[in-house]
JSON list of C-alpha atoms in Angstrom, two decimals:
[
{"chain": "A", "resi": 22, "resn": "MET", "atom": "CA", "xyz": [-45.74, 159.98, 39.37]},
{"chain": "A", "resi": 23, "resn": "LYS", "atom": "CA", "xyz": [-46.99, 156.43, 38.90]},
{"chain": "A", "resi": 24, "resn": "VAL", "atom": "CA", "xyz": [-45.28, 154.06, 36.48]},
{"chain": "A", "resi": 25, "resn": "GLU", "atom": "CA", "xyz": [-47.01, 150.81, 35.60]},
{"chain": "A", "resi": 26, "resn": "ILE", "atom": "CA", "xyz": [-44.75, 148.31, 33.85]},
{"chain": "A", "resi": 27, "resn": "TYR", "atom": "CA", "xyz": [-46.48, 145.57, 31.86]},
{"chain": "A", "resi": 28, "resn": "SER", "atom": "CA", "xyz": [-44.13, 142.65, 31.35]},
{"chain": "A", "resi": 29, "resn": "ASP", "atom": "CA", "xyz": [-43.67, 138.89, 31.49]},
{"chain": "A", "resi": 30, "resn": "VAL", "atom": "CA", "xyz": [-41.06, 137.01, 33.49]},
{"chain": "A", "resi": 31, "resn": "VAL", "atom": "CA", "xyz": [-39.94, 134.93, 30.49]},
{"chain": "A", "resi": 32, "resn": "CYS", "atom": "CA", "xyz": [-39.51, 137.97, 28.24]},
{"chain": "A", "resi": 33, "resn": "PRO", "atom": "CA", "xyz": [-35.81, 138.76, 27.70]},
{"chain": "A", "resi": 34, "resn": "TRP", "atom": "CA", "xyz": [-36.45, 142.38, 26.71]},
{"chain": "A", "resi": 35, "resn": "CYS", "atom": "CA", "xyz": [-38.55, 142.82, 29.85]},
{"chain": "A", "resi": 36, "resn": "TYR", "atom": "CA", "xyz": [-35.51, 141.98, 31.99]},
{"chain": "A", "resi": 37, "resn": "ILE", "atom": "CA", "xyz": [-33.31, 144.29, 29.94]},
{"chain": "A", "resi": 38, "resn": "GLY", "atom": "CA", "xyz": [-36.02, 146.96, 30.05]},
{"chain": "A", "resi": 39, "resn": "LYS", "atom": "CA", "xyz": [-36.32, 146.65, 33.82]},
{"chain": "A", "resi": 40, "resn": "ARG", "atom": "CA", "xyz": [-32.63, 147.37, 34.23]},
{"chain": "A", "resi": 41, "resn": "ARG", "atom": "CA", "xyz": [-32.73, 150.32, 31.83]},
{"chain": "A", "resi": 42, "resn": "PHE", "atom": "CA", "xyz": [-35.72, 151.79, 33.63]},
{"chain": "A", "resi": 43, "resn": "GLU", "atom": "CA", "xyz": [-33.93, 151.43, 36.97]},
{"chain": "A", "resi": 44, "resn": "LYS", "atom": "CA", "xyz": [-30.99, 153.38, 35.55]},
{"chain": "A", "resi": 45, "resn": "ALA", "atom": "CA", "xyz": [-33.35, 156.11, 34.37]},
{"chain": "A", "resi": 46, "resn": "LEU", "atom": "CA", "xyz": [-35.11, 156.21, 37.73]},
{"chain": "A", "resi": 47, "resn": "ALA", "atom": "CA", "xyz": [-31.80, 156.48, 39.59]},
{"chain": "A", "resi": 48, "resn": "ALA", "atom": "CA", "xyz": [-30.98, 159.58, 37.54]},
{"chain": "A", "resi": 49, "resn": "PHE", "atom": "CA", "xyz": [-34.42, 161.16, 37.98]},
{"chain": "A", "resi": 50, "resn": "PRO", "atom": "CA", "xyz": [-34.44, 163.93, 40.62]},
{"chain": "A", "resi": 51, "resn": "GLY", "atom": "CA", "xyz": [-37.98, 163.05, 41.72]},
{"chain": "A", "resi": 52, "resn": "ALA", "atom": "CA", "xyz": [-37.34, 159.31, 42.10]},
{"chain": "A", "resi": 53, "resn": "ALA", "atom": "CA", "xyz": [-38.45, 159.26, 45.74]},
{"chain": "A", "resi": 54, "resn": "ASP", "atom": "CA", "xyz": [-41.95, 160.25, 44.65]},
{"chain": "A", "resi": 55, "resn": "VAL", "atom": "CA", "xyz": [-42.28, 157.68, 41.87]},
{"chain": "A", "resi": 56, "resn": "GLU", "atom": "CA", "xyz": [-44.58, 154.73, 42.49]},
{"chain": "A", "resi": 57, "resn": "VAL", "atom": "CA", "xyz": [-43.56, 151.70, 40.41]},
{"chain": "A", "resi": 58, "resn": "VAL", "atom": "CA", "xyz": [-46.06, 148.89, 39.89]},
{"chain": "A", "resi": 59, "resn": "TYR", "atom": "CA", "xyz": [-45.42, 145.73, 37.87]},
{"chain": "A", "resi": 60, "resn": "ARG", "atom": "CA", "xyz": [-48.46, 144.55, 35.91]},
{"chain": "A", "resi": 61, "resn": "PRO", "atom": "CA", "xyz": [-48.88, 141.07, 34.41]},
{"chain": "A", "resi": 62, "resn": "PHE", "atom": "CA", "xyz": [-48.69, 140.10, 30.77]},
{"chain": "A", "resi": 63, "resn": "GLN", "atom": "CA", "xyz": [-48.37, 136.60, 29.32]},
{"chain": "A", "resi": 64, "resn": "LEU", "atom": "CA", "xyz": [-46.52, 136.08, 26.07]},
{"chain": "A", "resi": 65, "resn": "ASN", "atom": "CA", "xyz": [-47.91, 132.55, 25.89]},
{"chain": "A", "resi": 66, "resn": "PRO", "atom": "CA", "xyz": [-50.93, 132.07, 28.16]},
{"chain": "A", "resi": 67, "resn": "ALA", "atom": "CA", "xyz": [-51.45, 128.59, 26.70]},
{"chain": "A", "resi": 68, "resn": "ALA", "atom": "CA", "xyz": [-47.98, 127.38, 27.77]},
{"chain": "A", "resi": 69, "resn": "SER", "atom": "CA", "xyz": [-47.83, 124.16, 29.72]},
{"chain": "A", "resi": 70, "resn": "THR", "atom": "CA", "xyz": [-47.13, 124.22, 33.45]},
{"chain": "A", "resi": 71, "resn": "ALA", "atom": "CA", "xyz": [-44.89, 121.18, 33.06]},
{"chain": "A", "resi": 72, "resn": "GLY", "atom": "CA", "xyz": [-42.07, 123.14, 31.48]},
{"chain": "A", "resi": 73, "resn": "GLU", "atom": "CA", "xyz": [-39.82, 122.44, 28.51]},
{"chain": "A", "resi": 74, "resn": "PRO", "atom": "CA", "xyz": [-36.43, 123.70, 27.31]},
{"chain": "A", "resi": 75, "resn": "SER", "atom": "CA", "xyz": [-36.77, 127.29, 26.13]},
{"chain": "A", "resi": 76, "resn": "ALA", "atom": "CA", "xyz": [-34.55, 126.51, 23.13]},
{"chain": "A", "resi": 77, "resn": "GLU", "atom": "CA", "xyz": [-37.20, 124.15, 21.82]},
{"chain": "A", "resi": 78, "resn": "VAL", "atom": "CA", "xyz": [-39.90, 126.78, 22.28]},
{"chain": "A", "resi": 79, "resn": "TYR", "atom": "CA", "xyz": [-37.92, 129.44, 20.41]},
{"chain": "A", "resi": 80, "resn": "GLU", "atom": "CA", "xyz": [-37.00, 127.10, 17.57]},
{"chain": "A", "resi": 81, "resn": "ARG", "atom": "CA", "xyz": [-40.59, 126.00, 17.17]},
{"chain": "A", "resi": 82, "resn": "LYS", "atom": "CA", "xyz": [-41.85, 129.59, 17.19]},
{"chain": "A", "resi": 83, "resn": "PHE", "atom": "CA", "xyz": [-39.25, 131.20, 14.93]},
{"chain": "A", "resi": 84, "resn": "GLY", "atom": "CA", "xyz": [-38.18, 128.26, 12.79]},
{"chain": "A", "resi": 85, "resn": "ARG", "atom": "CA", "xyz": [-34.44, 128.72, 13.20]},
{"chain": "A", "resi": 86, "resn": "PRO", "atom": "CA", "xyz": [-31.70, 127.64, 15.62]},
{"chain": "A", "resi": 87, "resn": "ALA", "atom": "CA", "xyz": [-32.25, 129.03, 19.10]},
{"chain": "A", "resi": 88, "resn": "GLN", "atom": "CA", "xyz": [-28.64, 130.12, 19.40]},
{"chain": "A", "resi": 89, "resn": "SER", "atom": "CA", "xyz": [-29.07, 132.58, 16.54]},
{"chain": "A", "resi": 90, "resn": "ILE", "atom": "CA", "xyz": [-31.76, 134.24, 18.68]},
{"chain": "A", "resi": 91, "resn": "PHE", "atom": "CA", "xyz": [-30.08, 133.82, 22.07]},
{"chain": "A", "resi": 92, "resn": "ALA", "atom": "CA", "xyz": [-26.70, 135.27, 21.08]},
{"chain": "A", "resi": 93, "resn": "PRO", "atom": "CA", "xyz": [-27.80, 138.88, 20.44]},
{"chain": "A", "resi": 94, "resn": "LEU", "atom": "CA", "xyz": [-30.12, 138.79, 23.47]},
{"chain": "A", "resi": 95, "resn": "THR", "atom": "CA", "xyz": [-27.28, 137.58, 25.67]},
{"chain": "A", "resi": 96, "resn": "GLU", "atom": "CA", "xyz": [-25.06, 140.36, 24.37]},
{"chain": "A", "resi": 97, "resn": "ALA", "atom": "CA", "xyz": [-27.72, 143.02, 25.01]},
{"chain": "A", "resi": 98, "resn": "ALA", "atom": "CA", "xyz": [-28.27, 141.68, 28.53]},
{"chain": "A", "resi": 99, "resn": "ALA", "atom": "CA", "xyz": [-24.54, 141.67, 29.28]},
{"chain": "A", "resi": 100, "resn": "ALA", "atom": "CA", "xyz": [-24.40, 145.36, 28.38]},
{"chain": "A", "resi": 101, "resn": "GLU", "atom": "CA", "xyz": [-26.86, 145.93, 31.24]},
{"chain": "A", "resi": 102, "resn": "GLY", "atom": "CA", "xyz": [-24.92, 143.76, 33.69]},
{"chain": "A", "resi": 103, "resn": "ILE", "atom": "CA", "xyz": [-27.25, 140.76, 33.35]},
{"chain": "A", "resi": 104, "resn": "THR", "atom": "CA", "xyz": [-26.10, 137.20, 32.68]},
{"chain": "A", "resi": 105, "resn": "PHE", "atom": "CA", "xyz": [-28.35, 135.27, 30.32]},
{"chain": "A", "resi": 106, "resn": "ARG", "atom": "CA", "xyz": [-28.12, 131.47, 30.12]},
{"chain": "A", "resi": 107, "resn": "MET", "atom": "CA", "xyz": [-31.13, 130.96, 27.92]},
{"chain": "A", "resi": 108, "resn": "ASP", "atom": "CA", "xyz": [-30.00, 127.51, 26.81]},
{"chain": "A", "resi": 109, "resn": "ASP", "atom": "CA", "xyz": [-30.66, 126.37, 30.39]},
{"chain": "A", "resi": 110, "resn": "ALA", "atom": "CA", "xyz": [-34.00, 128.15, 30.83]},
{"chain": "A", "resi": 111, "resn": "VAL", "atom": "CA", "xyz": [-37.16, 126.11, 31.37]},
{"chain": "A", "resi": 112, "resn": "ALA", "atom": "CA", "xyz": [-40.15, 127.61, 29.58]},
{"chain": "A", "resi": 113, "resn": "THR", "atom": "CA", "xyz": [-43.43, 127.30, 31.45]},
{"chain": "A", "resi": 114, "resn": "ASN", "atom": "CA", "xyz": [-46.74, 129.00, 32.07]},
{"chain": "A", "resi": 115, "resn": "THR", "atom": "CA", "xyz": [-46.13, 132.21, 34.01]},
{"chain": "A", "resi": 116, "resn": "PHE", "atom": "CA", "xyz": [-49.53, 132.75, 35.64]},
{"chain": "A", "resi": 117, "resn": "THR", "atom": "CA", "xyz": [-48.43, 131.53, 39.07]},
{"chain": "A", "resi": 118, "resn": "ALA", "atom": "CA", "xyz": [-45.33, 133.71, 38.94]},
{"chain": "A", "resi": 119, "resn": "HIS", "atom": "CA", "xyz": [-47.56, 136.71, 38.22]},
{"chain": "A", "resi": 120, "resn": "ARG", "atom": "CA", "xyz": [-49.72, 135.77, 41.19]},
{"chain": "A", "resi": 121, "resn": "LEU", "atom": "CA", "xyz": [-46.61, 135.88, 43.35]},
{"chain": "A", "resi": 122, "resn": "ILE", "atom": "CA", "xyz": [-45.71, 139.33, 42.01]},
{"chain": "A", "resi": 123, "resn": "HIS", "atom": "CA", "xyz": [-49.25, 140.44, 42.83]},
{"chain": "A", "resi": 124, "resn": "PHE", "atom": "CA", "xyz": [-48.88, 139.07, 46.37]},
{"chain": "A", "resi": 125, "resn": "ALA", "atom": "CA", "xyz": [-45.55, 140.83, 46.84]},
{"chain": "A", "resi": 126, "resn": "ALA", "atom": "CA", "xyz": [-47.15, 144.16, 45.88]},
{"chain": "A", "resi": 127, "resn": "ARG", "atom": "CA", "xyz": [-49.27, 143.92, 49.01]},
{"chain": "A", "resi": 128, "resn": "HIS", "atom": "CA", "xyz": [-46.05, 144.33, 50.96]},
{"chain": "A", "resi": 129, "resn": "GLY", "atom": "CA", "xyz": [-44.84, 147.39, 49.08]},
{"chain": "A", "resi": 130, "resn": "GLN", "atom": "CA", "xyz": [-43.18, 148.26, 45.79]},
{"chain": "A", "resi": 131, "resn": "ASP", "atom": "CA", "xyz": [-39.68, 147.36, 47.02]},
{"chain": "A", "resi": 132, "resn": "ARG", "atom": "CA", "xyz": [-40.81, 143.81, 47.81]},
{"chain": "A", "resi": 133, "resn": "GLN", "atom": "CA", "xyz": [-42.59, 143.56, 44.47]},
{"chain": "A", "resi": 134, "resn": "SER", "atom": "CA", "xyz": [-39.52, 144.75, 42.57]},
{"chain": "A", "resi": 135, "resn": "ALA", "atom": "CA", "xyz": [-37.31, 142.30, 44.47]},
{"chain": "A", "resi": 136, "resn": "VAL", "atom": "CA", "xyz": [-39.61, 139.38, 43.69]},
{"chain": "A", "resi": 137, "resn": "LYS", "atom": "CA", "xyz": [-39.79, 140.42, 40.04]},
{"chain": "A", "resi": 138, "resn": "GLU", "atom": "CA", "xyz": [-36.00, 140.58, 39.88]},
{"chain": "A", "resi": 139, "resn": "GLY", "atom": "CA", "xyz": [-35.69, 137.20, 41.58]},
{"chain": "A", "resi": 140, "resn": "LEU", "atom": "CA", "xyz": [-38.07, 135.56, 39.13]},
{"chain": "A", "resi": 141, "resn": "LEU", "atom": "CA", "xyz": [-36.27, 137.00, 36.11]},
{"chain": "A", "resi": 142, "resn": "ALA", "atom": "CA", "xyz": [-32.87, 135.94, 37.43]},
{"chain": "A", "resi": 143, "resn": "HIS", "atom": "CA", "xyz": [-34.17, 132.46, 38.26]},
{"chain": "A", "resi": 144, "resn": "TYR", "atom": "CA", "xyz": [-35.35, 131.96, 34.70]},
{"chain": "A", "resi": 145, "resn": "PHE", "atom": "CA", "xyz": [-32.71, 133.72, 32.63]},
{"chain": "A", "resi": 146, "resn": "THR", "atom": "CA", "xyz": [-29.59, 133.19, 34.73]},
{"chain": "A", "resi": 147, "resn": "ASP", "atom": "CA", "xyz": [-30.23, 130.10, 36.85]},
{"chain": "A", "resi": 148, "resn": "GLY", "atom": "CA", "xyz": [-32.23, 128.02, 34.38]},
{"chain": "A", "resi": 149, "resn": "GLY", "atom": "CA", "xyz": [-34.99, 127.62, 36.93]},
{"chain": "A", "resi": 150, "resn": "HIS", "atom": "CA", "xyz": [-38.60, 126.49, 36.57]},
{"chain": "A", "resi": 151, "resn": "LEU", "atom": "CA", "xyz": [-41.02, 129.33, 37.34]},
{"chain": "A", "resi": 152, "resn": "GLY", "atom": "CA", "xyz": [-43.85, 126.90, 37.96]},
{"chain": "A", "resi": 153, "resn": "ASP", "atom": "CA", "xyz": [-42.08, 125.20, 40.87]},
{"chain": "A", "resi": 154, "resn": "HIS", "atom": "CA", "xyz": [-43.71, 126.33, 44.13]},
{"chain": "A", "resi": 155, "resn": "ALA", "atom": "CA", "xyz": [-40.60, 125.54, 46.17]},
{"chain": "A", "resi": 156, "resn": "ALA", "atom": "CA", "xyz": [-38.48, 127.73, 43.92]},
{"chain": "A", "resi": 157, "resn": "LEU", "atom": "CA", "xyz": [-41.07, 130.51, 43.95]},
{"chain": "A", "resi": 158, "resn": "THR", "atom": "CA", "xyz": [-41.22, 130.37, 47.73]},
{"chain": "A", "resi": 159, "resn": "GLY", "atom": "CA", "xyz": [-37.44, 130.64, 47.96]},
{"chain": "A", "resi": 160, "resn": "ILE", "atom": "CA", "xyz": [-37.45, 133.69, 45.69]},
{"chain": "A", "resi": 161, "resn": "ALA", "atom": "CA", "xyz": [-40.14, 135.37, 47.78]},
{"chain": "A", "resi": 162, "resn": "VAL", "atom": "CA", "xyz": [-38.36, 134.63, 51.06]},
{"chain": "A", "resi": 163, "resn": "ALA", "atom": "CA", "xyz": [-35.11, 136.02, 49.65]},
{"chain": "A", "resi": 164, "resn": "ALA", "atom": "CA", "xyz": [-37.07, 139.19, 48.84]},
{"chain": "A", "resi": 165, "resn": "GLY", "atom": "CA", "xyz": [-38.08, 139.51, 52.49]},
{"chain": "A", "resi": 166, "resn": "LEU", "atom": "CA", "xyz": [-41.51, 137.86, 52.53]},
{"chain": "A", "resi": 167, "resn": "ASP", "atom": "CA", "xyz": [-42.66, 135.40, 55.19]},
{"chain": "A", "resi": 168, "resn": "ARG", "atom": "CA", "xyz": [-42.24, 131.76, 54.17]},
{"chain": "A", "resi": 169, "resn": "ALA", "atom": "CA", "xyz": [-45.44, 130.52, 55.80]},
{"chain": "A", "resi": 170, "resn": "GLU", "atom": "CA", "xyz": [-47.51, 133.30, 54.26]},
{"chain": "A", "resi": 171, "resn": "VAL", "atom": "CA", "xyz": [-46.05, 132.67, 50.81]},
{"chain": "A", "resi": 172, "resn": "THR", "atom": "CA", "xyz": [-46.62, 128.93, 51.05]},
{"chain": "A", "resi": 173, "resn": "ALA", "atom": "CA", "xyz": [-50.23, 129.42, 52.10]},
{"chain": "A", "resi": 174, "resn": "PHE", "atom": "CA", "xyz": [-50.78, 131.92, 49.31]},
{"chain": "A", "resi": 175, "resn": "LEU", "atom": "CA", "xyz": [-49.36, 129.68, 46.57]},
{"chain": "A", "resi": 176, "resn": "ASP", "atom": "CA", "xyz": [-51.43, 126.74, 47.82]},
{"chain": "A", "resi": 177, "resn": "SER", "atom": "CA", "xyz": [-54.62, 128.81, 47.66]},
{"chain": "A", "resi": 178, "resn": "GLN", "atom": "CA", "xyz": [-56.67, 130.52, 44.95]},
{"chain": "A", "resi": 179, "resn": "ASP", "atom": "CA", "xyz": [-55.84, 133.93, 46.39]},
{"chain": "A", "resi": 180, "resn": "GLY", "atom": "CA", "xyz": [-54.88, 136.39, 43.69]},
{"chain": "A", "resi": 181, "resn": "VAL", "atom": "CA", "xyz": [-56.19, 134.29, 40.80]},
{"chain": "A", "resi": 182, "resn": "ALA", "atom": "CA", "xyz": [-59.17, 136.52, 40.05]},
{"chain": "A", "resi": 183, "resn": "GLU", "atom": "CA", "xyz": [-57.13, 139.68, 40.53]},
{"chain": "A", "resi": 184, "resn": "VAL", "atom": "CA", "xyz": [-54.37, 138.63, 38.12]},
{"chain": "A", "resi": 185, "resn": "ARG", "atom": "CA", "xyz": [-56.91, 137.49, 35.55]},
{"chain": "A", "resi": 186, "resn": "ALA", "atom": "CA", "xyz": [-58.59, 140.89, 35.82]},
{"chain": "A", "resi": 187, "resn": "GLU", "atom": "CA", "xyz": [-55.27, 142.69, 35.34]},
{"chain": "A", "resi": 188, "resn": "LEU", "atom": "CA", "xyz": [-54.47, 140.56, 32.29]},
{"chain": "A", "resi": 189, "resn": "ALA", "atom": "CA", "xyz": [-57.90, 141.39, 30.85]},
{"chain": "A", "resi": 190, "resn": "GLU", "atom": "CA", "xyz": [-57.33, 145.07, 31.57]},
{"chain": "A", "resi": 191, "resn": "ALA", "atom": "CA", "xyz": [-54.01, 144.98, 29.70]},
{"chain": "A", "resi": 192, "resn": "ALA", "atom": "CA", "xyz": [-55.82, 143.52, 26.69]},
{"chain": "A", "resi": 193, "resn": "GLU", "atom": "CA", "xyz": [-58.52, 146.21, 26.92]},
{"chain": "A", "resi": 194, "resn": "LEU", "atom": "CA", "xyz": [-55.82, 148.88, 26.97]},
{"chain": "A", "resi": 195, "resn": "GLY", "atom": "CA", "xyz": [-54.42, 147.44, 23.75]},
{"chain": "A", "resi": 196, "resn": "ILE", "atom": "CA", "xyz": [-51.12, 146.33, 25.21]},
{"chain": "A", "resi": 197, "resn": "GLY", "atom": "CA", "xyz": [-49.82, 143.71, 22.81]},
{"chain": "A", "resi": 198, "resn": "SER", "atom": "CA", "xyz": [-46.07, 143.83, 23.33]},
{"chain": "A", "resi": 199, "resn": "VAL", "atom": "CA", "xyz": [-43.85, 144.09, 26.37]},
{"chain": "A", "resi": 200, "resn": "PRO", "atom": "CA", "xyz": [-42.31, 145.76, 28.15]},
{"chain": "A", "resi": 201, "resn": "THR", "atom": "CA", "xyz": [-44.77, 148.63, 28.05]},
{"chain": "A", "resi": 202, "resn": "PHE", "atom": "CA", "xyz": [-44.30, 151.52, 30.47]},
{"chain": "A", "resi": 203, "resn": "VAL", "atom": "CA", "xyz": [-47.41, 153.54, 31.32]},
{"chain": "A", "resi": 204, "resn": "PHE", "atom": "CA", "xyz": [-46.76, 156.85, 33.07]},
{"chain": "A", "resi": 205, "resn": "ASP", "atom": "CA", "xyz": [-49.55, 158.33, 35.20]},
{"chain": "A", "resi": 206, "resn": "GLY", "atom": "CA", "xyz": [-52.08, 156.20, 33.31]},
{"chain": "A", "resi": 207, "resn": "HIS", "atom": "CA", "xyz": [-51.72, 158.51, 30.34]},
{"chain": "A", "resi": 208, "resn": "TYR", "atom": "CA", "xyz": [-48.37, 158.16, 28.53]},
{"chain": "A", "resi": 209, "resn": "ALA", "atom": "CA", "xyz": [-47.23, 154.80, 27.16]},
{"chain": "A", "resi": 210, "resn": "VAL", "atom": "CA", "xyz": [-43.74, 153.86, 26.01]},
{"chain": "A", "resi": 211, "resn": "GLN", "atom": "CA", "xyz": [-43.24, 150.46, 24.42]},
{"chain": "A", "resi": 212, "resn": "GLY", "atom": "CA", "xyz": [-40.08, 148.41, 24.31]},
{"chain": "A", "resi": 213, "resn": "ALA", "atom": "CA", "xyz": [-36.83, 148.22, 26.27]},
{"chain": "A", "resi": 214, "resn": "GLN", "atom": "CA", "xyz": [-35.99, 151.82, 25.52]},
{"chain": "A", "resi": 215, "resn": "SER", "atom": "CA", "xyz": [-32.75, 153.47, 26.57]},
{"chain": "A", "resi": 216, "resn": "PRO", "atom": "CA", "xyz": [-32.37, 154.97, 30.07]},
{"chain": "A", "resi": 217, "resn": "GLU", "atom": "CA", "xyz": [-31.92, 158.35, 28.40]},
{"chain": "A", "resi": 218, "resn": "LEU", "atom": "CA", "xyz": [-35.28, 158.19, 26.64]},
{"chain": "A", "resi": 219, "resn": "LEU", "atom": "CA", "xyz": [-37.11, 156.96, 29.75]},
{"chain": "A", "resi": 220, "resn": "LEU", "atom": "CA", "xyz": [-35.50, 159.69, 31.82]},
{"chain": "A", "resi": 221, "resn": "GLU", "atom": "CA", "xyz": [-36.53, 162.27, 29.24]},
{"chain": "A", "resi": 222, "resn": "VAL", "atom": "CA", "xyz": [-40.14, 161.07, 29.38]},
{"chain": "A", "resi": 223, "resn": "MET", "atom": "CA", "xyz": [-40.25, 161.25, 33.19]},
{"chain": "A", "resi": 224, "resn": "THR", "atom": "CA", "xyz": [-38.61, 164.67, 33.21]},
{"chain": "A", "resi": 225, "resn": "LYS", "atom": "CA", "xyz": [-41.09, 166.08, 30.70]},
{"chain": "A", "resi": 226, "resn": "ILE", "atom": "CA", "xyz": [-44.07, 164.60, 32.53]},
{"chain": "A", "resi": 227, "resn": "ALA", "atom": "CA", "xyz": [-42.85, 166.05, 35.82]},
{"chain": "A", "resi": 228, "resn": "ALA", "atom": "CA", "xyz": [-42.40, 169.45, 34.16]},
{"chain": "A", "resi": 229, "resn": "GLY", "atom": "CA", "xyz": [-45.76, 169.28, 32.41]},
{"chain": "A", "resi": 230, "resn": "THR", "atom": "CA", "xyz": [-44.17, 169.47, 28.96]},
{"chain": "A", "resi": 231, "resn": "ALA", "atom": "CA", "xyz": [-44.69, 165.89, 27.79]},
{"chain": "A", "resi": 232, "resn": "ALA", "atom": "CA", "xyz": [-46.05, 165.26, 24.31]},
{"chain": "A", "resi": 233, "resn": "GLU", "atom": "CA", "xyz": [-49.50, 163.86, 23.86]},
{"chain": "A", "resi": 234, "resn": "PRO", "atom": "CA", "xyz": [-49.69, 160.07, 24.38]},
{"chain": "A", "resi": 235, "resn": "ALA", "atom": "CA", "xyz": [-49.71, 159.34, 20.64]},
{"chain": "A", "resi": 236, "resn": "ASP", "atom": "CA", "xyz": [-46.28, 160.91, 20.38]},
{"chain": "A", "resi": 237, "resn": "ALA", "atom": "CA", "xyz": [-44.78, 159.31, 23.50]}
]
């Protein structure tokens, strides 16, 4: 079974959804045969690469105090064992971070998942800047990638065309919200659904009893 997860690294529900999916996968008897691939999606492709406090971005977008938005998100994250410090987060354009995730996939799904986790933690927990090449390199190295290779990659145009193509493909597929989980290129589940629901979907697909995609 192949699971493609469309998400952004500055999306709080994508981090929560990642953890819930991992719980579902751990409980799935056929987990060893599941291929997990993280696909790019940008909530704000026009975001500046300079970075600005995420609180300002949320207040500008929703027209209310950021804390009224952050509080329930922080609570939901804590229930999944994740620490959110969204007041410290630096909002920035995520294209380069997605390039790094793409690069990590060349070294296997475990490396890709580790880089994805590192990027999410850097933003939501550490208040880091996801456009900082030094920080991105450190995250990749911590995930087991070679420092020199990562540095050369980030300093090049490698992966730019590929990530742009994947972003365009997501748009063509009609993916407009994240996280979106696509199972075997056929069944789509949107949102940070519960581990129980995700496990049920995988179990039914494996057994050949899944509902048609419109009902998934």
